[in-house]
CSV table of C-alpha atoms and ligand atoms in Angstrom, one decimal:
chain,number,residue,atom,x,y,z
A,1,MET,CA,0.0,0.0,0.0
A,2,GLU,CA,1.2,3.5,-0.8
A,3,THR,CA,2.4,5.5,2.3
A,4,HIS,CA,2.3,9.3,2.6
A,5,LYS,CA,3.7,11.5,5.2
A,6,VAL,CA,1.3,14.1,6.7
A,7,ILE,CA,2.3,16.8,9.2
A,8,ILE,CA,0.3,18.6,11.8
A,9,VAL,CA,1.6,22.0,12.6
A,10,GLY,CA,0.5,25.1,14.5
A,11,PRO,CA,1.0,27.0,17.8
A,12,SER,CA,1.0,25.3,21.2
A,13,ALA,CA,-2.3,24.0,22.7
A,14,VAL,CA,-4.5,24.4,19.7
A,15,GLY,CA,-5.3,20.7,19.7
A,16,LYS,CA,-2.8,19.1,17.3
A,17,THR,CA,-2.3,16.0,19.5
A,18,SER,CA,-6.0,15.8,20.4
A,19,LEU,CA,-7.0,15.9,16.7
A,20,LEU,CA,-4.5,13.2,15.8
A,21,ASN,CA,-5.7,11.0,18.7
A,22,ARG,CA,-9.3,11.6,17.7
A,23,PHE,CA,-8.6,10.6,14.1
A,24,VAL,CA,-6.4,7.6,14.8
A,25,HIS,CA,-7.9,6.2,18.0
A,26,ASP,CA,-11.3,7.9,18.0
A,27,GLU,CA,-10.8,9.1,21.5
A,28,PHE,CA,-10.4,12.4,23.3
A,29,VAL,CA,-8.1,12.2,26.3
A,30,LEU,CA,-8.3,14.9,28.8
A,31,ARG,CA,-5.1,16.3,30.3
A,32,TYR,CA,-2.4,15.5,27.8
A,33,LYS,CA,1.1,15.5,29.0
A,34,MET,CA,3.0,17.9,26.9
A,35,THR,CA,4.1,15.9,23.9
A,36,ILE,CA,7.8,15.3,24.0
A,37,GLY,CA,9.7,15.1,20.8
A,38,VAL,CA,8.3,14.4,17.4
A,39,ASP,CA,6.0,11.4,17.2
A,40,PHE,CA,4.0,9.9,14.4
A,41,LEU,CA,1.0,7.7,14.2
A,42,THR,CA,-0.2,5.6,11.3
A,43,LYS,CA,-3.7,5.2,9.9
A,44,ILE,CA,-5.2,3.7,6.7
A,45,ILE,CA,-7.7,5.9,5.1
A,46,GLU,CA,-10.1,5.0,2.2
A,47,TYR,CA,-10.0,8.2,0.1
A,48,GLN,CA,-12.2,6.8,-2.7
A,49,PRO,CA,-14.4,3.7,-2.8
A,50,SER,CA,-12.0,0.7,-2.5
A,51,LYS,CA,-8.9,2.9,-2.7
A,52,SER,CA,-6.8,3.3,0.4
A,53,VAL,CA,-3.5,4.8,1.5
A,54,LYS,CA,-1.5,4.6,4.6
A,55,LEU,CA,-0.9,7.9,6.3
A,56,HIS,CA,2.1,8.5,8.5
A,57,ILE,CA,0.9,11.5,10.5
A,58,TRP,CA,3.6,13.5,12.3
A,59,ASP,CA,2.9,15.5,15.4
A,60,ILE,CA,5.3,18.3,16.1
A,61,GLY,CA,4.8,17.7,19.8
A,62,GLY,CA,6.5,19.9,22.3
A,63,GLN,CA,9.0,21.2,19.8
A,64,GLU,CA,6.8,24.2,18.8
A,65,ARG,CA,9.4,26.3,20.5
A,66,PHE,CA,12.4,24.9,18.9
A,67,LYS,CA,11.9,26.0,15.4
A,68,PHE,CA,15.4,25.3,14.2
A,69,LEU,CA,14.6,21.5,14.3
A,70,HIS,CA,11.9,21.9,11.8
A,71,ARG,CA,13.6,21.0,8.6
A,72,SER,CA,13.7,17.2,9.2
A,73,PHE,CA,10.1,17.4,10.4
A,74,TYR,CA,9.0,18.8,7.0
A,75,ASP,CA,11.1,16.5,4.9
A,76,GLY,CA,9.1,14.4,2.5
A,77,ALA,CA,5.7,15.6,3.7
A,78,ALA,CA,3.0,15.2,1.1
A,79,GLY,CA,0.4,17.2,2.9
A,80,ALA,CA,-0.1,19.4,6.0
A,81,LEU,CA,-2.8,20.3,8.5
A,82,ILE,CA,-2.2,23.8,9.9
A,83,LEU,CA,-4.2,24.4,13.1
A,84,PHE,CA,-5.3,27.4,15.1
A,85,ASP,CA,-7.7,27.6,18.0
A,86,LEU,CA,-11.1,29.2,17.4
A,87,SER,CA,-11.2,30.2,21.1
A,88,ARG,CA,-7.9,32.2,21.1
A,89,GLN,CA,-7.6,35.1,18.7
A,90,HIS,CA,-3.8,35.2,18.7
A,91,THR,CA,-3.4,31.7,17.5
A,92,PHE,CA,-4.8,32.8,14.2
A,93,SER,CA,-1.9,35.1,13.6
A,94,SER,CA,0.6,32.7,14.9
A,95,MET,CA,-0.8,30.1,12.5
A,96,LYS,CA,-0.1,32.5,9.7
A,97,THR,CA,3.5,32.8,10.8
A,98,TRP,CA,3.7,29.0,10.9
A,99,LEU,CA,2.4,28.8,7.3
A,100,SER,CA,4.9,31.3,5.9
A,101,GLU,CA,7.8,29.7,7.8
A,102,MET,CA,6.7,26.4,6.4
A,103,ARG,CA,6.7,27.8,2.9
A,104,ASN,CA,10.3,29.1,3.4
A,105,ILE,CA,11.6,25.8,4.6
A,106,MET,CA,9.9,23.5,2.1
A,107,ASP,CA,11.1,23.5,-1.5
A,108,LYS,CA,7.8,22.5,-3.0
A,109,GLU,CA,4.2,23.4,-2.7
A,110,ILE,CA,2.1,20.6,-0.9
A,111,PRO,CA,-1.6,20.5,-0.2
A,112,LYS,CA,-2.6,22.2,3.0
A,113,VAL,CA,-5.8,22.4,5.0
A,114,ILE,CA,-6.1,25.1,7.6
A,115,ILE,CA,-8.1,24.0,10.6
A,116,GLY,CA,-9.9,26.1,13.1
A,117,ASN,CA,-10.2,23.7,16.0
A,118,LYS,CA,-12.4,23.7,19.1
A,119,ILE,CA,-15.6,24.6,17.3
A,120,ASP,CA,-17.5,23.0,20.2
A,121,LEU,CA,-16.6,26.1,22.2
A,122,ILE,CA,-18.3,28.6,19.9
A,123,PRO,CA,-21.9,28.2,21.3
A,124,GLU,CA,-20.4,29.1,24.7
A,125,ILE,CA,-18.0,31.9,23.9
A,126,GLY,CA,-19.3,33.1,20.5
A,127,ARG,CA,-17.2,33.7,17.4
A,128,ILE,CA,-14.1,35.7,18.1
A,129,ILE,CA,-12.5,35.3,14.7
A,130,GLU,CA,-14.7,36.1,11.7
A,131,LYS,CA,-15.2,33.1,9.6
A,132,SER,CA,-15.0,35.1,6.3
A,133,GLU,CA,-11.6,36.5,7.4
A,134,VAL,CA,-10.2,33.0,7.7
A,135,GLU,CA,-11.8,31.9,4.5
A,136,ASN,CA,-10.4,34.8,2.6
A,137,TYR,CA,-7.0,34.2,4.1
A,138,ALA,CA,-7.1,30.5,3.2
A,139,LYS,CA,-8.2,31.3,-0.3
A,140,SER,CA,-5.3,33.7,-0.8
A,141,GLU,CA,-2.9,31.0,0.4
A,142,ASN,CA,-4.4,28.4,-1.8
A,143,CYS,CA,-5.5,26.3,1.2
A,144,PHE,CA,-8.8,24.6,2.2
A,145,TYR,CA,-10.4,25.8,5.4
A,146,MET,CA,-12.3,23.6,7.8
A,147,GLU,CA,-13.5,23.8,11.4
A,148,THR,CA,-13.2,20.8,13.7
A,149,SER,CA,-13.6,19.7,17.2
A,150,ALA,CA,-11.2,17.0,18.5
A,151,LYS,CA,-13.5,16.9,21.6
A,152,THR,CA,-16.7,15.9,19.8
A,153,GLY,CA,-15.1,14.5,16.7
A,154,GLU,CA,-16.9,17.0,14.4
A,155,ASN,CA,-15.3,17.2,10.9
A,156,VAL,CA,-12.1,15.4,12.1
A,157,GLU,CA,-12.4,12.5,9.6
A,158,LYS,CA,-13.5,14.9,6.9
A,159,ALA,CA,-10.4,17.1,7.4
A,160,PHE,CA,-8.1,14.2,6.9
A,161,LEU,CA,-10.1,12.9,4.0
A,162,GLU,CA,-10.1,16.3,2.3
A,163,LEU,CA,-6.3,16.6,2.6
A,164,THR,CA,-5.8,13.0,1.4
A,165,GLN,CA,-8.0,13.5,-1.7
A,166,CYS,CA,-6.1,16.7,-2.4
A,167,MET,CA,-2.7,15.0,-2.0
A,168,LEU,CA,-3.7,12.2,-4.4
A,169,GLY,CA,-5.1,14.5,-7.0
A,170,ASN,CA,-8.6,13.3,-6.7
A,171,GLY,CA,-10.9,15.4,-8.8
A,172,LYS,CA,-8.2,16.3,-11.3
A,173,THR,CA,-8.1,12.7,-12.7
A,174,LYS,CA,-11.9,12.2,-12.6
A,175,ILE,CA,-13.5,11.9,-16.0
B,1,G3D,P1,-1.4,20.7,21.1
B,1,G3D,O1,-1.0,19.3,20.7
B,1,G3D,O2,-1.7,21.6,19.8
B,1,G3D,O3,-0.4,21.4,22.0
B,1,G3D,P2,-3.4,19.5,22.7
B,1,G3D,O4,-2.8,20.7,21.8
B,1,G3D,O5,-4.0,18.5,21.8
B,1,G3D,O6,-2.4,19.1,23.7
B,1,G3D,O7,-4.6,20.3,23.4
B,1,G3D,C1,-4.5,21.5,24.2
B,1,G3D,C2,-5.7,21.7,25.1
B,1,G3D,O8,-6.8,21.9,24.3
B,1,G3D,C3,-6.0,20.4,25.9
B,1,G3D,O9,-6.6,20.9,27.1
B,1,G3D,C4,-7.1,19.7,25.1
B,1,G3D,O10,-7.9,18.9,25.9
B,1,G3D,C5,-7.8,20.9,24.5
B,1,G3D,N1,-8.5,20.6,23.3
B,1,G3D,C6,-8.0,20.1,22.2
B,1,G3D,N2,-8.9,20.0,21.2
B,1,G3D,C7,-10.0,20.5,21.7
B,1,G3D,C8,-11.3,20.7,21.1
B,1,G3D,O11,-11.6,20.4,20.0
B,1,G3D,N3,-12.3,21.3,21.9
B,1,G3D,C9,-12.0,21.6,23.2
B,1,G3D,N4,-13.0,22.2,23.9
B,1,G3D,N5,-10.8,21.5,23.8
B,1,G3D,C10,-9.8,20.9,23.0
B,1,G3D,P3,-5.9,21.0,28.5
B,1,G3D,O12,-6.9,21.6,29.4
B,1,G3D,O13,-5.6,19.5,28.8
B,1,G3D,O14,-4.7,21.8,28.3
B,2,MG,MG1,0.8,18.2,21.3
């Protein structure tokens, strides 16, 4: 089976590890220990009826602060999820920094999905970042935009599916 490397990036505490655990193990674990080092998990995804690939999904872990280590993290990645936290305004701008840094480090363009995570908190706290603003930004960066909750599982599978279909050129090859 084909294997592709996918990376999950973004500022600290936006839910990267939670999203990965929700997708791979279908669980939400409260009180994560801070992830130490770079870790990856594997999951097989059916991206078209009877067509599957294996994803190696890398979690930047607690190394968000040690940006000089990033090159090997990005090496060979076929797609990326870039997260921010819908409940914390400043994570939207740090996510933008992440994206531009990623473009500087990587020598080729790869499919990217921007994720606004923690959508489950919106009914409680309201929208603090305009959806249209994020959508416009994503469009200008040639990225998809999706909103997820690692807590409830909303859109988590969809986000990985969207990215995988993008990576494998689904749509372009359809007749
Ligand atoms: P990170 O890997 O990006 O650093 P984590 O983020 O996955 O460690 O998550 C950081 C905190 O956000 C955790 O809370 C986690 O439970 C919470 N979280 C992650 N995803 C969601 C979500 O979709 N909804 C809500 N409501 N919370 C989420 P603690 O309190 O353990 O720091
Ligand atoms: Mg983490």
